[in-house]
mmCIF file of C-alpha atoms in Angstrom:
data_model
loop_
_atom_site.group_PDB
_atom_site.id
_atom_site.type_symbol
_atom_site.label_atom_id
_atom_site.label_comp_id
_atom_site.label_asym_id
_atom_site.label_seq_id
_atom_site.Cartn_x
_atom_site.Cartn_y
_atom_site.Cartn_z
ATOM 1 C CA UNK S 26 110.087 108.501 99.589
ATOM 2 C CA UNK S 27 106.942 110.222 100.182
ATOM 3 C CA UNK S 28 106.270 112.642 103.456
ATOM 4 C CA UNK S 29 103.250 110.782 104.216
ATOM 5 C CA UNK S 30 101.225 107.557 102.645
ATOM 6 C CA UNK S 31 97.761 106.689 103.571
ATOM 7 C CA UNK S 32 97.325 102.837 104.070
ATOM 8 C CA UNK S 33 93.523 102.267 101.914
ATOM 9 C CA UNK S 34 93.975 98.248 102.097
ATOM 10 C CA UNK S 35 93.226 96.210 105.329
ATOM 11 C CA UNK S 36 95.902 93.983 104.463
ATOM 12 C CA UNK S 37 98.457 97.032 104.242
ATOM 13 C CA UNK S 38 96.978 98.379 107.479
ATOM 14 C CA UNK S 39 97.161 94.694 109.056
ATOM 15 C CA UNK S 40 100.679 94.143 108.175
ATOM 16 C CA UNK S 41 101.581 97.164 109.176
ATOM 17 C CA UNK S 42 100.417 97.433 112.561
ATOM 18 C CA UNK S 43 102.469 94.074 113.416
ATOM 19 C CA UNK S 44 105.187 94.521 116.097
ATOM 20 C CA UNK S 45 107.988 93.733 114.329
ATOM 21 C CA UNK S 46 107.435 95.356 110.668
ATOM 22 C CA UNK S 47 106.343 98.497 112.623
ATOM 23 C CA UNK S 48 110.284 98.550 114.067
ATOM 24 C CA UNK S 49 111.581 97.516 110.397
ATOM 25 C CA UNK S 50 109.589 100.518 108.686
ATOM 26 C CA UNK S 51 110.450 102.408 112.039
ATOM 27 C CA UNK S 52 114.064 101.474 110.635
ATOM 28 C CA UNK S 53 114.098 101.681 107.191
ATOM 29 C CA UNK S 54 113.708 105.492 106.813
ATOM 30 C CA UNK S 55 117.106 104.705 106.055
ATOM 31 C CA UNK S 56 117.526 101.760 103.253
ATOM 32 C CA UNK S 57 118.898 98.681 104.717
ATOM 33 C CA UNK S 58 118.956 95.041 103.878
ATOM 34 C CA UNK S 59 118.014 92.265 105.930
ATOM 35 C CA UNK S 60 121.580 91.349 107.181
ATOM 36 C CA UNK S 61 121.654 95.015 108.284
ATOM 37 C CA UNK S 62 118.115 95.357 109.656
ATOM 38 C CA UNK S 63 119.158 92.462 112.025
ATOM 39 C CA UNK S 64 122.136 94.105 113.387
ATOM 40 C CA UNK S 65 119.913 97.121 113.859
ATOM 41 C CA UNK S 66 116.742 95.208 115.991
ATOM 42 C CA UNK S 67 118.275 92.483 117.165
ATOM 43 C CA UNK S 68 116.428 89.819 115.566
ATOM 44 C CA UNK S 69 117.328 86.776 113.628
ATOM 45 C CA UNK S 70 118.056 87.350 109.691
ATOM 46 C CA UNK S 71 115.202 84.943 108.631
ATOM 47 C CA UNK S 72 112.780 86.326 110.608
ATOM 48 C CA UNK S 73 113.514 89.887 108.917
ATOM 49 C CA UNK S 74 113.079 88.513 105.447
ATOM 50 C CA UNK S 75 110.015 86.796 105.833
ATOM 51 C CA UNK S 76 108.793 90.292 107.276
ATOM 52 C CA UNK S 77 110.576 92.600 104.575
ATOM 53 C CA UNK S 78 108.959 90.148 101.909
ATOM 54 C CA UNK S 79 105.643 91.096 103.710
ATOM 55 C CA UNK S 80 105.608 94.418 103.992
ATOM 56 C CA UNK S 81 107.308 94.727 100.238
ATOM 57 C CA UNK S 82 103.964 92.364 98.749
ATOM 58 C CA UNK S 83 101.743 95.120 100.510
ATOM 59 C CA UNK S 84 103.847 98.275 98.663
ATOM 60 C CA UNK S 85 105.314 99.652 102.417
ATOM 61 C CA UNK S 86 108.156 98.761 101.327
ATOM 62 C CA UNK S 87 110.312 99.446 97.718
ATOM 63 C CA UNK S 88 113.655 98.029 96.304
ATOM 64 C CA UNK S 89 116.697 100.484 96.596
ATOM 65 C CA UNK S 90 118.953 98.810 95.161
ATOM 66 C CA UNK S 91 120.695 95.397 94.948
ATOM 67 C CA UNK S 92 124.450 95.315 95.765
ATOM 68 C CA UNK S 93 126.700 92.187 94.554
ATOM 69 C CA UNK S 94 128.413 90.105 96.759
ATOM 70 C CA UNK S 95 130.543 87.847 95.615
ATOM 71 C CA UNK S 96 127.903 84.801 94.750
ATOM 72 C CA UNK S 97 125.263 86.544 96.810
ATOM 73 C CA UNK S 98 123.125 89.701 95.149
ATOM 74 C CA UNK S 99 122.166 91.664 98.624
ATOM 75 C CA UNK S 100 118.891 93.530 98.267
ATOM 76 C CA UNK S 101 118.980 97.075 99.927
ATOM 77 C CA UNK S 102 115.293 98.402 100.869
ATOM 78 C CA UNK S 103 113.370 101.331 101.701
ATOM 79 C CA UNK S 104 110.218 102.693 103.500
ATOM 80 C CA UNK S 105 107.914 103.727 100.573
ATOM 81 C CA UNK S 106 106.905 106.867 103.505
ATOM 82 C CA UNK S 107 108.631 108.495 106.174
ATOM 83 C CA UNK S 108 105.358 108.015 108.129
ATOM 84 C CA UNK S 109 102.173 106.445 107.152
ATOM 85 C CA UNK S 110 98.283 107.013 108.279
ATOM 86 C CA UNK S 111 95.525 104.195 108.190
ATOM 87 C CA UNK S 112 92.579 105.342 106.240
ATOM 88 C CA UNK S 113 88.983 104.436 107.974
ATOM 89 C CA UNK S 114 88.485 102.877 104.547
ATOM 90 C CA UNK S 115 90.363 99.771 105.736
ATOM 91 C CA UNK S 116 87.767 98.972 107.612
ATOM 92 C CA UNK S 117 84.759 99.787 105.702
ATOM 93 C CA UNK S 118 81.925 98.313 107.474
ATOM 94 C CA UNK S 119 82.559 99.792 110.818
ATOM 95 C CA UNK S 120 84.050 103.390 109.585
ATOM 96 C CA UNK S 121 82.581 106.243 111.275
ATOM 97 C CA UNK S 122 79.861 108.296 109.322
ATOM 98 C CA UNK S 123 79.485 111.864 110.298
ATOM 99 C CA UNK S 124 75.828 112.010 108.602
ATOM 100 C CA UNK S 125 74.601 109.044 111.136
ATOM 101 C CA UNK S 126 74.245 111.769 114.016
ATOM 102 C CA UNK S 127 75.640 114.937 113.553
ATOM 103 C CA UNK S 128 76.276 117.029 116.740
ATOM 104 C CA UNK S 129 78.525 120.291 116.698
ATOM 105 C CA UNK S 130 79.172 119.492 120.671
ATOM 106 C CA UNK S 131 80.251 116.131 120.294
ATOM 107 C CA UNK S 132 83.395 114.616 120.523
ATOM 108 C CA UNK S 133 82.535 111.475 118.810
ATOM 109 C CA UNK S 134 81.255 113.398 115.915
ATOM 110 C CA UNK S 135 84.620 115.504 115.388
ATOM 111 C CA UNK S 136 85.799 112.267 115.796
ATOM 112 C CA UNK S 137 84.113 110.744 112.798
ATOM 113 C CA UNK S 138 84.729 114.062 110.726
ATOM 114 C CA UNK S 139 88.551 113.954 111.405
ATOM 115 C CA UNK S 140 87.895 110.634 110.041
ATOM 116 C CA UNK S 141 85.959 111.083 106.803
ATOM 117 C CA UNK S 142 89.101 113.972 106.201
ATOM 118 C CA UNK S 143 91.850 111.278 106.344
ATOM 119 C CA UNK S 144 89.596 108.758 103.739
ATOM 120 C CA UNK S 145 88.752 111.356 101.195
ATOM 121 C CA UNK S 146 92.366 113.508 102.150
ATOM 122 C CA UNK S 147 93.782 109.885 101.422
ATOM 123 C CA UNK S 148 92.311 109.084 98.001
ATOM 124 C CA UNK S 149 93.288 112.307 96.845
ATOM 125 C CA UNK S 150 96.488 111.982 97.486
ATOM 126 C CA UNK S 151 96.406 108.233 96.316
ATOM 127 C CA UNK S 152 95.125 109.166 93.106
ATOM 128 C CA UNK S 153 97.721 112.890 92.323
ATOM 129 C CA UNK S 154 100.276 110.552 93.251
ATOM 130 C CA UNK S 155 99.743 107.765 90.644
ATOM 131 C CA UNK S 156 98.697 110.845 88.323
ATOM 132 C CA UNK S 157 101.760 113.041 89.419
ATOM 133 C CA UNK S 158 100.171 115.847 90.799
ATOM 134 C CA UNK S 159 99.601 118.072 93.978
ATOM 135 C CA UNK S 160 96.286 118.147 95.862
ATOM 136 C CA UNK S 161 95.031 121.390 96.131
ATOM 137 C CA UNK S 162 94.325 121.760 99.927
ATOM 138 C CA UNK S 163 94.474 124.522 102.717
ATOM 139 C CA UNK S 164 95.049 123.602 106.757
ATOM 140 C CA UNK S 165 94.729 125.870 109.615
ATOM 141 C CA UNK S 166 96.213 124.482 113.017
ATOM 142 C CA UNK S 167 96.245 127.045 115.958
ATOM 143 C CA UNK S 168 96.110 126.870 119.576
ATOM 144 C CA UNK S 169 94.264 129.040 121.717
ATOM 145 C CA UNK S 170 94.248 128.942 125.728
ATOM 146 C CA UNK S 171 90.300 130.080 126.773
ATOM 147 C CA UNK S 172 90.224 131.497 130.637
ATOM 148 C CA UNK S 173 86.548 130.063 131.303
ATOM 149 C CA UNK S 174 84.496 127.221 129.571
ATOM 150 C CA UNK S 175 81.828 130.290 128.977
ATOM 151 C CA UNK S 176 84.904 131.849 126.611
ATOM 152 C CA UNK S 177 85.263 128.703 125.001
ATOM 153 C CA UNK S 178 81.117 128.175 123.895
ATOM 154 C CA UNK S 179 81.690 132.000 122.635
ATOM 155 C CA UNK S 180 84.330 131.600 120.999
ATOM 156 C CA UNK S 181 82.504 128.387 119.337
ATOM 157 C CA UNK S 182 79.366 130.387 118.229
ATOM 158 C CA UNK S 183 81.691 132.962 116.873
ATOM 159 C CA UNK S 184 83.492 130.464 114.954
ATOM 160 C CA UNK S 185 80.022 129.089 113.826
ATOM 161 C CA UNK S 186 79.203 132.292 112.755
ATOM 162 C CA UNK S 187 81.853 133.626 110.859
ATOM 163 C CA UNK S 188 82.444 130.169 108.591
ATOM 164 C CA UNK S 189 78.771 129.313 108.014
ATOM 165 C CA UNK S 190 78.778 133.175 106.330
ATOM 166 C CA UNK S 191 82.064 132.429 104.286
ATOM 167 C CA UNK S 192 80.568 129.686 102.888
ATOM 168 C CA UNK S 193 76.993 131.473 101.974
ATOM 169 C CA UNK S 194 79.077 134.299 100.123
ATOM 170 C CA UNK S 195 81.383 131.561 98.090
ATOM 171 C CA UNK S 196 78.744 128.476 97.453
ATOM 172 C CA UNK S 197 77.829 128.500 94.199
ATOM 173 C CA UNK S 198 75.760 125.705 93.716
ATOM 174 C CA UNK S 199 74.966 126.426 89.887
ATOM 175 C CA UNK S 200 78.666 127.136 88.398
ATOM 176 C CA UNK S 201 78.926 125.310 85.595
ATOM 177 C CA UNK S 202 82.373 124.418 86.160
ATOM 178 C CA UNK S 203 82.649 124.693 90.120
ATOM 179 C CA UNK S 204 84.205 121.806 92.411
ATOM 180 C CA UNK S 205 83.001 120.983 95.691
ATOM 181 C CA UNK S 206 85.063 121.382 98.493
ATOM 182 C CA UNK S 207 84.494 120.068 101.788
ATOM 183 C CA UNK S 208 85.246 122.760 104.670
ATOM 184 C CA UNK S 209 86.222 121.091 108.530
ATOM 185 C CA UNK S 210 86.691 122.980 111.169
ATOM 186 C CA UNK S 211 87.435 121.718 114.689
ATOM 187 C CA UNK S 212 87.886 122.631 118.046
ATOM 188 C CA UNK S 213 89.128 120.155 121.080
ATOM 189 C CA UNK S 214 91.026 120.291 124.189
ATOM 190 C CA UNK S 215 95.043 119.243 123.788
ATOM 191 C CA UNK S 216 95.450 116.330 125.949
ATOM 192 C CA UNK S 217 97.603 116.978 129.272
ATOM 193 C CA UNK S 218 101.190 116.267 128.812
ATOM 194 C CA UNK S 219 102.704 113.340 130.657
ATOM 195 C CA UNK S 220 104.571 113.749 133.594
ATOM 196 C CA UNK S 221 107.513 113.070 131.936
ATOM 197 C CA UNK S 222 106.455 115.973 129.345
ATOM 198 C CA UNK S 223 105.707 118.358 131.791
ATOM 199 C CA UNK S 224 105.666 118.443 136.082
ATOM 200 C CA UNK S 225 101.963 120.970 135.997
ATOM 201 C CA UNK S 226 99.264 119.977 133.352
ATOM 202 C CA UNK S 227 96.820 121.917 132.558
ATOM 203 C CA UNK S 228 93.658 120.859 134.559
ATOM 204 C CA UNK S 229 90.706 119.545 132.214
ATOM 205 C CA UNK S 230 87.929 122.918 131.808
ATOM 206 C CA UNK S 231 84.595 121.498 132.682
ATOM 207 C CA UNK S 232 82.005 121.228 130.141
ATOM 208 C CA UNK S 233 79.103 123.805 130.476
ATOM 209 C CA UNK S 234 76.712 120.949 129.106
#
């Protein structure tokens, strides 16, 4: 089972954001038949089968093993993932494109980059795992608490700053055998915690703009 599997297809993504087969890969994280799936949500045998049969044609879903039964051969599944992500490739024609109005203050813009990561993130990973190897990669994920919006624009420009002159010193745009990397970095508010999460959000900062 992998840690994570991005969902490329729409009929993948489709079938998997259904209810039902959400709960059964939800449930499968430990391999279970239909009989036992049943037990487990509370749903009618049948209607698990026609699900499992689903979500198995669309590859969310493997063959553990089959266990005999007297006459009956009972067939014990899996989730193919422990989690899974749906790649902006699934829907093609309306996928955001960070080149159709790139802003640095924008949060529909970060949006569209975080997007473009999980499409070309995702074929990578599609393609080292049919090929059987890692993706070479690097992630950063901090949090930082700013006192004043002004702090946070500095610490922006700063940011700006220091990666635009990493990359000048390490581009080499005529090396023969180089391989282009693509470089993201973001920065975004954490979204107050529920109630139930917490009894004192944080208060949204106000925007300078």
């Amino acid at each position: 089972m992998l840690d994570v599997a991005v969902i490329e297809e729409p009929g993948a993504a489709e079938s998997s954001l259904d209810p039902i087969r959400s709960r059964i890969l939800a449930a499968l994280a430990e391999p279970g038949s239909a009989a036992m799936l049943a037990g487990r949500l509370g749903l009618p045998r049948q209607k698990v089968n026609y699900h499992l049969k689903e979500l198995e044609r669309h590859g969310l879903v493997e063959l553990a093993e089959e266990r005999r039964k007297g006459n009956v051969t009972e067939r014990v599944f899996r989730a193919t993932a422990a989690s899974y992500v749906i790649s902006p490739s699934a829907l093609a024609a309306v996928s955001p494109d960070p080149s159709r109005s790139p802003d640095q203050l924008s949060a529909r813009w970060l949006l569209a980059l975080g997007a473009r990561l999980v499409q070309e993130v995702g074929s990578l990973l599609t393609g080292a795992a049919r090929a059987k190897q890692r993706v070479a990669s690097f992630g950063i994920d901090a949090e930082v608490r700013f006192a004043s919006a002004a702090d946070r624009a500095a610490f922006a420009e700063e940011l700006a700053q220091s990666v635009a002159g990493l990359v000048s010193r390490y581009h080499d745009e005529s090396a023969p055998q180089g391989r282009r990397h693509r470089v993201v970095v973001g920065l975004h508010q954490i979204p107050d915690p529920t109630p139930a999460d917490s009894q004192q959000p944080d208060a949204p900062q106000e925007d300078p703009r």
